[in-house]
Amino acid sequence: MVDENGERAVAPIVSVQRASTEDGPGLRTTVFVKGCSLECLWCHNPEAVSPKPEVLWNDWRCMGSRACDAVCPREAISRVDGTVRVDRKLCDACGRCVEACPSTALELVGAPRTAEDVAAEVLRDRSYYSGGGGLTVSGGEPGLRPAFVVRLVQLCRQAGVHTAVDTCGMCSPRAIERIAEAADLILYDLKEMDDRRHRRFTGQSNERILGNFLRLAAQRAAGRSRAAIWIRTPLVPGATATEENVTAIGRFLSTIEAPIERWELCAFNNLARDKYRRLGRTWKFADTPLLSREELERLTAAARRS
Ligand code: SF4
Ligand code: SF4
């Protein structure tokens, strides 16, 4: 289906995760869109950063049959220290290795799906949403696929389901505007206020992200969007988890006229280690210790003071 902007409501999807408790209010079904405009060093969804389909290796299922090596026409599969590695430059995501694996240890993620198809899957969970839950579209960056996101949100809202979209804000201003007109809630990431540090951590300036946020807030303040706004700040040790950063974000938010319903400080965890292993990649933050209770209290106090 093509929307009024001539765009197809289709997006590459990593997964549809049920019973999520961390992506907005209540129990939610989270749709992870593939493809991101940032490359955060600490990213917890590395499989969602590239927009292309990718093969993942589930080590706990692998019986070492080597059926995958034998069928790969591009010689993209190798083994390093007992782990299966897929050379992303050689792999064209043909899926032959996935079909050949007798123990379903390989998985191809990122196939394009229509909003109608994904909505049908999400609405199967409708009975779980009565306690205030609903749909959350996350990623990757949903704002890179506005036609898909708007259509998916519309279909779920028409069915009486609450809808949220989690964005890093690095997309076109019009995309944010369209999504805010459609959704009930925007979860907006503000990661780092210092632009040089933001570039270092994410590969991009924060200028557009802050500009899009100001436009979103103005849209909300003027009553041109129904979407409530929650802010999310990842507290990453050695990166964003500084009093200076939390204070700067708090001061920025205090200048905003639109109501900000909630500001979540999201403490770093290293649960994404397994995902990096499945992608055959090393992760700089794999052995980063978690923030201590004292550090979290100090940062929370800085947020309250700001
Ligand atoms: S914005 Fe999110 S999905 Fe994109 S790279 Fe950063 S942490 Fe990963
Ligand atoms: S998807 Fe195709 S090209 Fe990629 S590793 Fe598997 S068999 Fe090889």
PDB file of C-alpha atoms and ligand atoms in Angstrom:
ATOM      1  CA  MET A   1       0.000   0.000   0.000  1.00  0.00           C
ATOM      2  CA  VAL A   2       1.242   3.507  -0.888  1.00  0.00           C
ATOM      3  CA  ASP A   3       0.496   6.463   1.428  1.00  0.00           C
ATOM      4  CA  GLU A   4      -0.365  10.076   0.516  1.00  0.00           C
ATOM      5  CA  ASN A   5       3.362  10.832   0.116  1.00  0.00           C
ATOM      6  CA  GLY A   6       3.764   8.058  -2.437  1.00  0.00           C
ATOM      7  CA  GLU A   7       5.760   5.899   0.009  1.00  0.00           C
ATOM      8  CA  ARG A   8       5.157   2.204   0.568  1.00  0.00           C
ATOM      9  CA  ALA A   9       4.266   1.175   4.120  1.00  0.00           C
ATOM     10  CA  VAL A  10       6.999  -1.464   4.205  1.00  0.00           C
ATOM     11  CA  ALA A  11      10.084  -1.836   6.417  1.00  0.00           C
ATOM     12  CA  PRO A  12      12.791  -4.413   7.128  1.00  0.00           C
ATOM     13  CA  ILE A  13      11.947  -5.929  10.509  1.00  0.00           C
ATOM     14  CA  VAL A  14      14.396  -7.486  12.968  1.00  0.00           C
ATOM     15  CA  SER A  15      11.813  -8.947  15.317  1.00  0.00           C
ATOM     16  CA  VAL A  16       8.476  -8.525  17.049  1.00  0.00           C
ATOM     17  CA  GLN A  17       9.065  -8.910  20.778  1.00  0.00           C
ATOM     18  CA  ARG A  18       6.139  -9.726  23.010  1.00  0.00           C
ATOM     19  CA  ALA A  19       5.589  -8.855  26.675  1.00  0.00           C
ATOM     20  CA  SER A  20       8.128  -6.056  26.813  1.00  0.00           C
ATOM     21  CA  THR A  21       8.088  -3.994  30.020  1.00  0.00           C
ATOM     22  CA  GLU A  22      10.711  -1.382  29.145  1.00  0.00           C
ATOM     23  CA  ASP A  23       9.352   0.333  26.046  1.00  0.00           C
ATOM     24  CA  GLY A  24       6.587   2.532  27.411  1.00  0.00           C
ATOM     25  CA  PRO A  25       3.664   2.038  29.797  1.00  0.00           C
ATOM     26  CA  GLY A  26       2.322  -1.419  30.666  1.00  0.00           C
ATOM     27  CA  LEU A  27       2.948  -4.676  28.856  1.00  0.00           C
ATOM     28  CA  ARG A  28       3.900  -4.002  25.239  1.00  0.00           C
ATOM     29  CA  THR A  29       4.652  -5.645  21.936  1.00  0.00           C
ATOM     30  CA  THR A  30       7.761  -4.024  20.474  1.00  0.00           C
ATOM     31  CA  VAL A  31       8.448  -4.003  16.747  1.00  0.00           C
ATOM     32  CA  PHE A  32      12.137  -3.530  15.928  1.00  0.00           C
ATOM     33  CA  VAL A  33      12.678  -1.840  12.569  1.00  0.00           C
ATOM     34  CA  LYS A  34      16.036  -2.543  10.915  1.00  0.00           C
ATOM     35  CA  GLY A  35      18.304   0.360   9.960  1.00  0.00           C
ATOM     36  CA  CYS A  36      19.610   3.205  12.109  1.00  0.00           C
ATOM     37  CA  SER A  37      20.983   6.672  11.441  1.00  0.00           C
ATOM     38  CA  LEU A  38      23.349   6.532  14.431  1.00  0.00           C
ATOM     39  CA  GLU A  39      26.060   4.065  15.379  1.00  0.00           C
ATOM     40  CA  CYS A  40      26.174   4.352  19.153  1.00  0.00           C
ATOM     41  CA  LEU A  41      29.254   2.681  20.596  1.00  0.00           C
ATOM     42  CA  TRP A  42      27.136   1.045  23.319  1.00  0.00           C
ATOM     43  CA  CYS A  43      24.241   0.028  21.028  1.00  0.00           C
ATOM     44  CA  HIS A  44      22.103  -2.727  22.549  1.00  0.00           C
ATOM     45  CA  ASN A  45      20.505  -3.620  19.217  1.00  0.00           C
ATOM     46  CA  PRO A  46      23.503  -4.108  16.903  1.00  0.00           C
ATOM     47  CA  GLU A  47      21.439  -6.374  14.661  1.00  0.00           C
ATOM     48  CA  ALA A  48      19.153  -3.368  13.977  1.00  0.00           C
ATOM     49  CA  VAL A  49      21.802  -0.886  12.828  1.00  0.00           C
ATOM     50  CA  SER A  50      22.353  -2.013   9.221  1.00  0.00           C
ATOM     51  CA  PRO A  51      19.248  -1.718   7.012  1.00  0.00           C
ATOM     52  CA  LYS A  52      20.269  -4.873   5.135  1.00  0.00           C
ATOM     53  CA  PRO A  53      19.130  -8.408   5.998  1.00  0.00           C
ATOM     54  CA  GLU A  54      21.755 -10.246   8.085  1.00  0.00           C
ATOM     55  CA  VAL A  55      22.487 -13.800   9.168  1.00  0.00           C
ATOM     56  CA  LEU A  56      22.750 -14.359  12.937  1.00  0.00           C
ATOM     57  CA  TRP A  57      24.384 -17.417  14.497  1.00  0.00           C
ATOM     58  CA  ASN A  58      22.816 -18.937  17.620  1.00  0.00           C
ATOM     59  CA  ASP A  59      25.765 -20.726  19.214  1.00  0.00           C
ATOM     60  CA  TRP A  60      23.718 -22.730  21.714  1.00  0.00           C
ATOM     61  CA  ARG A  61      21.919 -24.472  18.841  1.00  0.00           C
ATOM     62  CA  CYS A  62      24.957 -25.145  16.645  1.00  0.00           C
ATOM     63  CA  MET A  63      26.005 -28.821  16.482  1.00  0.00           C
ATOM     64  CA  GLY A  64      28.998 -28.092  14.243  1.00  0.00           C
ATOM     65  CA  SER A  65      27.630 -29.965  11.206  1.00  0.00           C
ATOM     66  CA  ARG A  66      29.228 -27.461   8.798  1.00  0.00           C
ATOM     67  CA  ALA A  67      26.252 -27.806   6.458  1.00  0.00           C
ATOM     68  CA  CYS A  68      26.269 -24.014   6.149  1.00  0.00           C
ATOM     69  CA  ASP A  69      29.874 -23.847   4.879  1.00  0.00           C
ATOM     70  CA  ALA A  70      29.074 -26.398   2.212  1.00  0.00           C
ATOM     71  CA  VAL A  71      26.131 -24.543   0.680  1.00  0.00           C
ATOM     72  CA  CYS A  72      27.363 -20.948   0.825  1.00  0.00           C
ATOM     73  CA  PRO A  73      27.943 -19.875  -2.799  1.00  0.00           C
ATOM     74  CA  ARG A  74      30.033 -16.872  -1.754  1.00  0.00           C
ATOM     75  CA  GLU A  75      32.371 -18.569   0.720  1.00  0.00           C
ATOM     76  CA  ALA A  76      31.216 -16.069   3.313  1.00  0.00           C
ATOM     77  CA  ILE A  77      31.273 -18.488   6.272  1.00  0.00           C
ATOM     78  CA  SER A  78      34.382 -19.238   8.310  1.00  0.00           C
ATOM     79  CA  ARG A  79      35.167 -20.416  11.838  1.00  0.00           C
ATOM     80  CA  VAL A  80      37.221 -18.481  14.337  1.00  0.00           C
ATOM     81  CA  ASP A  81      37.953 -20.062  17.729  1.00  0.00           C
ATOM     82  CA  GLY A  82      34.979 -22.390  17.371  1.00  0.00           C
ATOM     83  CA  THR A  83      32.551 -19.633  16.419  1.00  0.00           C
ATOM     84  CA  VAL A  84      30.829 -19.256  13.053  1.00  0.00           C
ATOM     85  CA  ARG A  85      31.693 -15.970  11.349  1.00  0.00           C
ATOM     86  CA  VAL A  86      29.778 -14.544   8.404  1.00  0.00           C
ATOM     87  CA  ASP A  87      31.732 -12.071   6.286  1.00  0.00           C
ATOM     88  CA  ARG A  88      29.154  -9.289   5.886  1.00  0.00           C
ATOM     89  CA  LYS A  89      30.935  -7.906   2.827  1.00  0.00           C
ATOM     90  CA  LEU A  90      30.644 -11.223   0.980  1.00  0.00           C
ATOM     91  CA  CYS A  91      27.225 -12.375   2.235  1.00  0.00           C
ATOM     92  CA  ASP A  92      24.273 -11.396   0.040  1.00  0.00           C
ATOM     93  CA  ALA A  93      21.663 -12.786   2.456  1.00  0.00           C
ATOM     94  CA  CYS A  94      20.543 -15.507   0.045  1.00  0.00           C
ATOM     95  CA  GLY A  95      19.438 -17.613   3.034  1.00  0.00           C
ATOM     96  CA  ARG A  96      20.815 -20.944   1.769  1.00  0.00           C
ATOM     97  CA  CYS A  97      22.834 -21.523   4.938  1.00  0.00           C
ATOM     98  CA  VAL A  98      19.731 -20.901   7.057  1.00  0.00           C
ATOM     99  CA  GLU A  99      17.787 -23.521   5.100  1.00  0.00           C
ATOM    100  CA  ALA A 100      20.671 -25.999   5.208  1.00  0.00           C
ATOM    101  CA  CYS A 101      21.350 -25.828   8.955  1.00  0.00           C
ATOM    102  CA  PRO A 102      19.856 -28.976  10.554  1.00  0.00           C
ATOM    103  CA  SER A 103      19.691 -27.401  14.026  1.00  0.00           C
ATOM    104  CA  THR A 104      18.226 -23.981  13.075  1.00  0.00           C
ATOM    105  CA  ALA A 105      21.314 -22.273  14.469  1.00  0.00           C
ATOM    106  CA  LEU A 106      21.321 -19.674  11.705  1.00  0.00           C
ATOM    107  CA  GLU A 107      18.671 -17.016  11.382  1.00  0.00           C
ATOM    108  CA  LEU A 108      18.096 -14.403   8.674  1.00  0.00           C
ATOM    109  CA  VAL A 109      16.727 -11.140  10.098  1.00  0.00           C
ATOM    110  CA  GLY A 110      15.555  -8.030   8.281  1.00  0.00           C
ATOM    111  CA  ALA A 111      13.079  -9.298   5.708  1.00  0.00           C
ATOM    112  CA  PRO A 112      10.768  -6.488   4.512  1.00  0.00           C
ATOM    113  CA  ARG A 113       7.234  -6.655   5.916  1.00  0.00           C
ATOM    114  CA  THR A 114       4.147  -4.562   5.311  1.00  0.00           C
ATOM    115  CA  ALA A 115       2.473  -2.552   8.059  1.00  0.00           C
ATOM    116  CA  GLU A 116      -0.679  -4.667   7.593  1.00  0.00           C
ATOM    117  CA  ASP A 117       1.243  -7.896   8.132  1.00  0.00           C
ATOM    118  CA  VAL A 118       3.000  -6.612  11.268  1.00  0.00           C
ATOM    119  CA  ALA A 119      -0.224  -5.082  12.646  1.00  0.00           C
ATOM    120  CA  ALA A 120      -1.965  -8.454  12.336  1.00  0.00           C
ATOM    121  CA  GLU A 121       0.806 -10.017  14.436  1.00  0.00           C
ATOM    122  CA  VAL A 122       0.721  -7.223  17.030  1.00  0.00           C
ATOM    123  CA  LEU A 123      -3.061  -7.360  17.379  1.00  0.00           C
ATOM    124  CA  ARG A 124      -2.904 -11.025  18.334  1.00  0.00           C
ATOM    125  CA  ASP A 125      -1.634  -9.736  21.716  1.00  0.00           C
ATOM    126  CA  ARG A 126      -4.543  -7.338  22.167  1.00  0.00           C
ATOM    127  CA  SER A 127      -5.887  -9.091  25.250  1.00  0.00           C
ATOM    128  CA  TYR A 128      -2.604  -8.355  27.103  1.00  0.00           C
ATOM    129  CA  TYR A 129      -2.915  -4.593  26.606  1.00  0.00           C
ATOM    130  CA  SER A 130      -5.919  -3.978  28.862  1.00  0.00           C
ATOM    131  CA  GLY A 131      -3.639  -2.889  31.730  1.00  0.00           C
ATOM    132  CA  GLY A 132      -2.418   0.143  29.765  1.00  0.00           C
ATOM    133  CA  GLY A 133       0.076  -1.530  27.430  1.00  0.00           C
ATOM    134  CA  GLY A 134       0.160  -1.527  23.647  1.00  0.00           C
ATOM    135  CA  LEU A 135       2.440  -1.315  20.620  1.00  0.00           C
ATOM    136  CA  THR A 136       5.912   0.257  20.606  1.00  0.00           C
ATOM    137  CA  VAL A 137       7.831   0.756  17.377  1.00  0.00           C
ATOM    138  CA  SER A 138      11.567   0.781  18.036  1.00  0.00           C
ATOM    139  CA  GLY A 139      14.720  -0.078  16.145  1.00  0.00           C
ATOM    140  CA  GLY A 140      17.060   0.929  14.662  1.00  0.00           C
ATOM    141  CA  GLU A 141      15.431   4.237  13.878  1.00  0.00           C
ATOM    142  CA  PRO A 142      11.693   4.089  13.049  1.00  0.00           C
ATOM    143  CA  GLY A 143      11.856   7.668  11.727  1.00  0.00           C
ATOM    144  CA  LEU A 144      13.712   6.353   8.662  1.00  0.00           C
ATOM    145  CA  ARG A 145      10.487   4.480   7.722  1.00  0.00           C
ATOM    146  CA  PRO A 146       7.727   7.023   8.397  1.00  0.00           C
ATOM    147  CA  ALA A 147       5.180   5.565   5.962  1.00  0.00           C
ATOM    148  CA  PHE A 148       5.458   2.133   7.580  1.00  0.00           C
ATOM    149  CA  VAL A 149       5.374   3.516  11.129  1.00  0.00           C
ATOM    150  CA  VAL A 150       2.405   5.827  10.535  1.00  0.00           C
ATOM    151  CA  ARG A 151       0.377   3.066   8.869  1.00  0.00           C
ATOM    152  CA  LEU A 152       1.210   0.509  11.578  1.00  0.00           C
ATOM    153  CA  VAL A 153       0.299   2.996  14.309  1.00  0.00           C
ATOM    154  CA  GLN A 154      -2.955   3.913  12.538  1.00  0.00           C
ATOM    155  CA  LEU A 155      -3.986   0.262  12.202  1.00  0.00           C
ATOM    156  CA  CYS A 156      -3.301  -0.419  15.882  1.00  0.00           C
ATOM    157  CA  ARG A 157      -5.025   2.767  17.073  1.00  0.00           C
ATOM    158  CA  GLN A 158      -8.078   1.911  14.974  1.00  0.00           C
ATOM    159  CA  ALA A 159      -8.176  -1.368  16.899  1.00  0.00           C
ATOM    160  CA  GLY A 160      -8.096   0.556  20.203  1.00  0.00           C
ATOM    161  CA  VAL A 161      -4.441  -0.195  21.001  1.00  0.00           C
ATOM    162  CA  HIS A 162      -2.157   2.430  22.597  1.00  0.00           C
ATOM    163  CA  THR A 163       0.828   3.250  20.367  1.00  0.00           C
ATOM    164  CA  ALA A 164       4.343   4.503  21.140  1.00  0.00           C
ATOM    165  CA  VAL A 165       7.340   5.198  18.905  1.00  0.00           C
ATOM    166  CA  ASP A 166      10.900   5.157  20.236  1.00  0.00           C
ATOM    167  CA  THR A 167      13.147   7.508  18.256  1.00  0.00           C
ATOM    168  CA  CYS A 168      16.740   8.715  18.456  1.00  0.00           C
ATOM    169  CA  GLY A 169      15.530  11.842  16.642  1.00  0.00           C
ATOM    170  CA  MET A 170      18.039  11.485  13.795  1.00  0.00           C
ATOM    171  CA  CYS A 171      15.637  11.564  10.863  1.00  0.00           C
ATOM    172  CA  SER A 172      13.867  14.164   8.761  1.00  0.00           C
ATOM    173  CA  PRO A 173      11.807  16.809  10.597  1.00  0.00           C
ATOM    174  CA  ARG A 174       8.786  15.812   8.516  1.00  0.00           C
ATOM    175  CA  ALA A 175       9.119  12.177   9.610  1.00  0.00           C
ATOM    176  CA  ILE A 176       8.986  13.133  13.297  1.00  0.00           C
ATOM    177  CA  GLU A 177       6.052  15.441  12.610  1.00  0.00           C
ATOM    178  CA  ARG A 178       4.047  12.750  10.801  1.00  0.00           C
ATOM    179  CA  ILE A 179       4.748  10.154  13.471  1.00  0.00           C
ATOM    180  CA  ALA A 180       3.789  12.567  16.287  1.00  0.00           C
ATOM    181  CA  GLU A 181       0.494  13.305  14.518  1.00  0.00           C
ATOM    182  CA  ALA A 182      -0.306   9.585  14.490  1.00  0.00           C
ATOM    183  CA  ALA A 183       1.051   8.052  17.720  1.00  0.00           C
ATOM    184  CA  ASP A 184      -0.056   8.367  21.364  1.00  0.00           C
ATOM    185  CA  LEU A 185       3.442   8.594  22.807  1.00  0.00           C
ATOM    186  CA  ILE A 186       6.923   9.507  21.585  1.00  0.00           C
ATOM    187  CA  LEU A 187       9.879   8.048  23.485  1.00  0.00           C
ATOM    188  CA  TYR A 188      12.627  10.502  22.524  1.00  0.00           C
ATOM    189  CA  ASP A 189      16.274   9.685  23.213  1.00  0.00           C
ATOM    190  CA  LEU A 190      18.516  12.514  24.379  1.00  0.00           C
ATOM    191  CA  LYS A 191      21.883  10.879  24.848  1.00  0.00           C
ATOM    192  CA  GLU A 192      24.597  13.530  25.067  1.00  0.00           C
ATOM    193  CA  MET A 193      24.411  17.336  25.010  1.00  0.00           C
ATOM    194  CA  ASP A 194      28.063  18.049  24.192  1.00  0.00           C
ATOM    195  CA  ASP A 195      28.193  17.918  20.404  1.00  0.00           C
ATOM    196  CA  ARG A 196      31.825  16.795  20.167  1.00  0.00           C
ATOM    197  CA  ARG A 197      31.184  13.947  22.564  1.00  0.00           C
ATOM    198  CA  HIS A 198      27.931  13.095  20.752  1.00  0.00           C
ATOM    199  CA  ARG A 199      29.844  12.782  17.479  1.00  0.00           C
ATOM    200  CA  ARG A 200      32.435  10.595  19.164  1.00  0.00           C
ATOM    201  CA  PHE A 201      29.850   8.280  20.753  1.00  0.00           C
ATOM    202  CA  THR A 202      27.309   8.031  17.917  1.00  0.00           C
ATOM    203  CA  GLY A 203      29.121   9.088  14.741  1.00  0.00           C
ATOM    204  CA  GLN A 204      26.782  12.071  14.245  1.00  0.00           C
ATOM    205  CA  SER A 205      26.249  15.609  15.495  1.00  0.00           C
ATOM    206  CA  ASN A 206      23.314  16.124  17.875  1.00  0.00           C
ATOM    207  CA  GLU A 207      22.237  19.293  16.053  1.00  0.00           C
ATOM    208  CA  ARG A 208      19.421  17.701  14.057  1.00  0.00           C
ATOM    209  CA  ILE A 209      18.283  15.614  17.040  1.00  0.00           C
ATOM    210  CA  LEU A 210      17.903  18.699  19.238  1.00  0.00           C
ATOM    211  CA  GLY A 211      16.281  20.660  16.405  1.00  0.00           C
ATOM    212  CA  ASN A 212      13.763  17.880  15.781  1.00  0.00           C
ATOM    213  CA  PHE A 213      13.036  17.715  19.491  1.00  0.00           C
ATOM    214  CA  LEU A 214      12.322  21.454  19.662  1.00  0.00           C
ATOM    215  CA  ARG A 215       9.959  21.124  16.685  1.00  0.00           C
ATOM    216  CA  LEU A 216       8.232  18.138  18.296  1.00  0.00           C
ATOM    217  CA  ALA A 217       7.783  20.072  21.547  1.00  0.00           C
ATOM    218  CA  ALA A 218       6.424  23.103  19.667  1.00  0.00           C
ATOM    219  CA  GLN A 219       4.019  20.849  17.750  1.00  0.00           C
ATOM    220  CA  ARG A 220       2.786  19.409  21.039  1.00  0.00           C
ATOM    221  CA  ALA A 221       2.552  22.815  22.752  1.00  0.00           C
ATOM    222  CA  ALA A 222       0.497  24.151  19.816  1.00  0.00           C
ATOM    223  CA  GLY A 223      -1.903  21.188  20.033  1.00  0.00           C
ATOM    224  CA  ARG A 224      -0.883  19.907  16.591  1.00  0.00           C
ATOM    225  CA  SER A 225       0.099  16.502  17.922  1.00  0.00           C
ATOM    226  CA  ARG A 226      -1.611  14.187  20.348  1.00  0.00           C
ATOM    227  CA  ALA A 227       1.589  12.394  21.270  1.00  0.00           C
ATOM    228  CA  ALA A 228       2.770  12.643  24.860  1.00  0.00           C
ATOM    229  CA  ILE A 229       6.555  12.926  25.222  1.00  0.00           C
ATOM    230  CA  TRP A 230       8.871  10.818  27.344  1.00  0.00           C
ATOM    231  CA  ILE A 231      12.621  11.426  27.299  1.00  0.00           C
ATOM    232  CA  ARG A 232      15.109   8.591  27.605  1.00  0.00           C
ATOM    233  CA  THR A 233      18.789   9.051  28.438  1.00  0.00           C
ATOM    234  CA  PRO A 234      21.104   6.039  28.429  1.00  0.00           C
ATOM    235  CA  LEU A 235      23.577   6.242  31.310  1.00  0.00           C
ATOM    236  CA  VAL A 236      26.661   4.625  29.827  1.00  0.00           C
ATOM    237  CA  PRO A 237      29.808   4.392  31.997  1.00  0.00           C
ATOM    238  CA  GLY A 238      32.745   6.184  30.391  1.00  0.00           C
ATOM    239  CA  ALA A 239      30.398   8.003  27.988  1.00  0.00           C
ATOM    240  CA  THR A 240      27.040   9.626  28.799  1.00  0.00           C
ATOM    241  CA  ALA A 241      26.956   8.816  32.520  1.00  0.00           C
ATOM    242  CA  THR A 242      28.378  12.105  33.771  1.00  0.00           C
ATOM    243  CA  GLU A 243      26.845  14.731  36.032  1.00  0.00           C
ATOM    244  CA  GLU A 244      27.688  17.386  33.422  1.00  0.00           C
ATOM    245  CA  ASN A 245      25.701  15.597  30.739  1.00  0.00           C
ATOM    246  CA  VAL A 246      22.675  14.806  32.905  1.00  0.00           C
ATOM    247  CA  THR A 247      22.625  18.387  34.195  1.00  0.00           C
ATOM    248  CA  ALA A 248      22.884  19.812  30.666  1.00  0.00           C
ATOM    249  CA  ILE A 249      19.987  17.648  29.449  1.00  0.00           C
ATOM    250  CA  GLY A 250      17.904  18.651  32.474  1.00  0.00           C
ATOM    251  CA  ARG A 251      18.577  22.345  31.860  1.00  0.00           C
ATOM    252  CA  PHE A 252      17.668  21.955  28.197  1.00  0.00           C
ATOM    253  CA  LEU A 253      14.396  20.248  29.145  1.00  0.00           C
ATOM    254  CA  SER A 254      13.565  22.970  31.661  1.00  0.00           C
ATOM    255  CA  THR A 255      13.390  25.476  28.774  1.00  0.00           C
ATOM    256  CA  ILE A 256      10.730  23.445  26.920  1.00  0.00           C
ATOM    257  CA  GLU A 257       7.153  24.726  27.048  1.00  0.00           C
ATOM    258  CA  ALA A 258       5.446  21.474  26.103  1.00  0.00           C
ATOM    259  CA  PRO A 259       4.696  19.053  28.946  1.00  0.00           C
ATOM    260  CA  ILE A 260       7.365  16.357  29.296  1.00  0.00           C
ATOM    261  CA  GLU A 261       5.569  13.531  31.049  1.00  0.00           C
ATOM    262  CA  ARG A 262       8.612  11.587  32.057  1.00  0.00           C
ATOM    263  CA  TRP A 263      12.411  11.549  31.860  1.00  0.00           C
ATOM    264  CA  GLU A 264      13.886   8.070  32.171  1.00  0.00           C
ATOM    265  CA  LEU A 265      17.532   7.565  33.078  1.00  0.00           C
ATOM    266  CA  CYS A 266      18.324   4.135  31.627  1.00  0.00           C
ATOM    267  CA  ALA A 267      21.243   2.463  33.382  1.00  0.00           C
ATOM    268  CA  PHE A 268      23.655   0.632  31.074  1.00  0.00           C
ATOM    269  CA  ASN A 269      23.671  -3.168  31.129  1.00  0.00           C
ATOM    270  CA  ASN A 270      25.856  -5.564  29.184  1.00  0.00           C
ATOM    271  CA  LEU A 271      23.131  -7.983  28.110  1.00  0.00           C
ATOM    272  CA  ALA A 272      23.864  -7.203  24.447  1.00  0.00           C
ATOM    273  CA  ARG A 273      27.120  -9.183  24.656  1.00  0.00           C
ATOM    274  CA  ASP A 274      25.415 -12.247  23.267  1.00  0.00           C
ATOM    275  CA  LYS A 275      24.020 -10.306  20.284  1.00  0.00           C
ATOM    276  CA  TYR A 276      27.496  -9.109  19.299  1.00  0.00           C
ATOM    277  CA  ARG A 277      28.763 -12.674  19.513  1.00  0.00           C
ATOM    278  CA  ARG A 278      25.932 -13.853  17.265  1.00  0.00           C
ATOM    279  CA  LEU A 279      26.947 -11.197  14.729  1.00  0.00           C
ATOM    280  CA  GLY A 280      30.599 -12.229  15.025  1.00  0.00           C
ATOM    281  CA  ARG A 281      31.574  -8.783  16.279  1.00  0.00           C
ATOM    282  CA  THR A 282      33.549  -7.587  19.261  1.00  0.00           C
ATOM    283  CA  TRP A 283      31.922  -5.032  21.562  1.00  0.00           C
ATOM    284  CA  LYS A 284      33.902  -2.323  23.280  1.00  0.00           C
ATOM    285  CA  PHE A 285      31.480  -2.369  26.224  1.00  0.00           C
ATOM    286  CA  ALA A 286      31.398  -6.156  26.710  1.00  0.00           C
ATOM    287  CA  ASP A 287      33.343  -5.995  29.978  1.00  0.00           C
ATOM    288  CA  THR A 288      32.250  -2.560  31.122  1.00  0.00           C
ATOM    289  CA  PRO A 289      31.150  -2.759  34.761  1.00  0.00           C
ATOM    290  CA  LEU A 290      27.608  -1.690  35.608  1.00  0.00           C
ATOM    291  CA  LEU A 291      27.024   1.618  37.363  1.00  0.00           C
ATOM    292  CA  SER A 292      27.075   1.282  41.136  1.00  0.00           C
ATOM    293  CA  ARG A 293      24.082   2.240  43.248  1.00  0.00           C
ATOM    294  CA  GLU A 294      26.021   5.296  44.483  1.00  0.00           C
ATOM    295  CA  GLU A 295      26.773   6.449  40.918  1.00  0.00           C
ATOM    296  CA  LEU A 296      23.134   6.022  39.919  1.00  0.00           C
ATOM    297  CA  GLU A 297      21.986   7.983  42.957  1.00  0.00           C
ATOM    298  CA  ARG A 298      24.478  10.746  42.166  1.00  0.00           C
ATOM    299  CA  LEU A 299      23.247  11.019  38.558  1.00  0.00           C
ATOM    300  CA  THR A 300      19.599  10.893  39.607  1.00  0.00           C
ATOM    301  CA  ALA A 301      20.234  13.678  42.113  1.00  0.00           C
ATOM    302  CA  ALA A 302      21.918  15.751  39.366  1.00  0.00           C
ATOM    303  CA  ALA A 303      18.862  15.235  37.148  1.00  0.00           C
ATOM    304  CA  ARG A 304      16.532  16.348  39.953  1.00  0.00           C
ATOM    305  CA  ARG A 305      18.609  19.465  40.658  1.00  0.00           C
ATOM    306  CA  SER A 306      18.835  20.544  37.021  1.00  0.00           C
TER     307      SER A 306
HETATM  308  S1  SF4 B   1      20.163   4.995  18.165  1.00  0.00           S
HETATM  309 FE1  SF4 B   1      19.673   3.063  19.209  1.00  0.00          FE
HETATM  310  S2  SF4 B   1      19.632   1.483  17.597  1.00  0.00           S
HETATM  311 FE2  SF4 B   1      20.640   3.300  16.738  1.00  0.00          FE
HETATM  312  S3  SF4 B   1      22.807   2.885  17.067  1.00  0.00           S
HETATM  313 FE3  SF4 B   1      22.094   4.123  18.822  1.00  0.00          FE
HETATM  314  S4  SF4 B   1      21.519   2.655  20.413  1.00  0.00           S
HETATM  315 FE4  SF4 B   1      21.663   1.518  18.439  1.00  0.00          FE
HETATM  316  S1  SF4 B   2      23.070 -16.054   3.518  1.00  0.00           S
HETATM  317 FE1  SF4 B   2      23.905 -16.968   1.603  1.00  0.00          FE
HETATM  318  S2  SF4 B   2      25.763 -15.758   1.170  1.00  0.00           S
HETATM  319 FE2  SF4 B   2      25.201 -15.324   3.296  1.00  0.00          FE
HETATM  320  S3  SF4 B   2      26.422 -16.759   4.518  1.00  0.00           S
HETATM  321 FE3  SF4 B   2      24.408 -17.745   4.143  1.00  0.00          FE
HETATM  322  S4  SF4 B   2      24.677 -18.976   2.274  1.00  0.00           S
HETATM  323 FE4  SF4 B   2      26.417 -17.532   2.389  1.00  0.00          FE
END
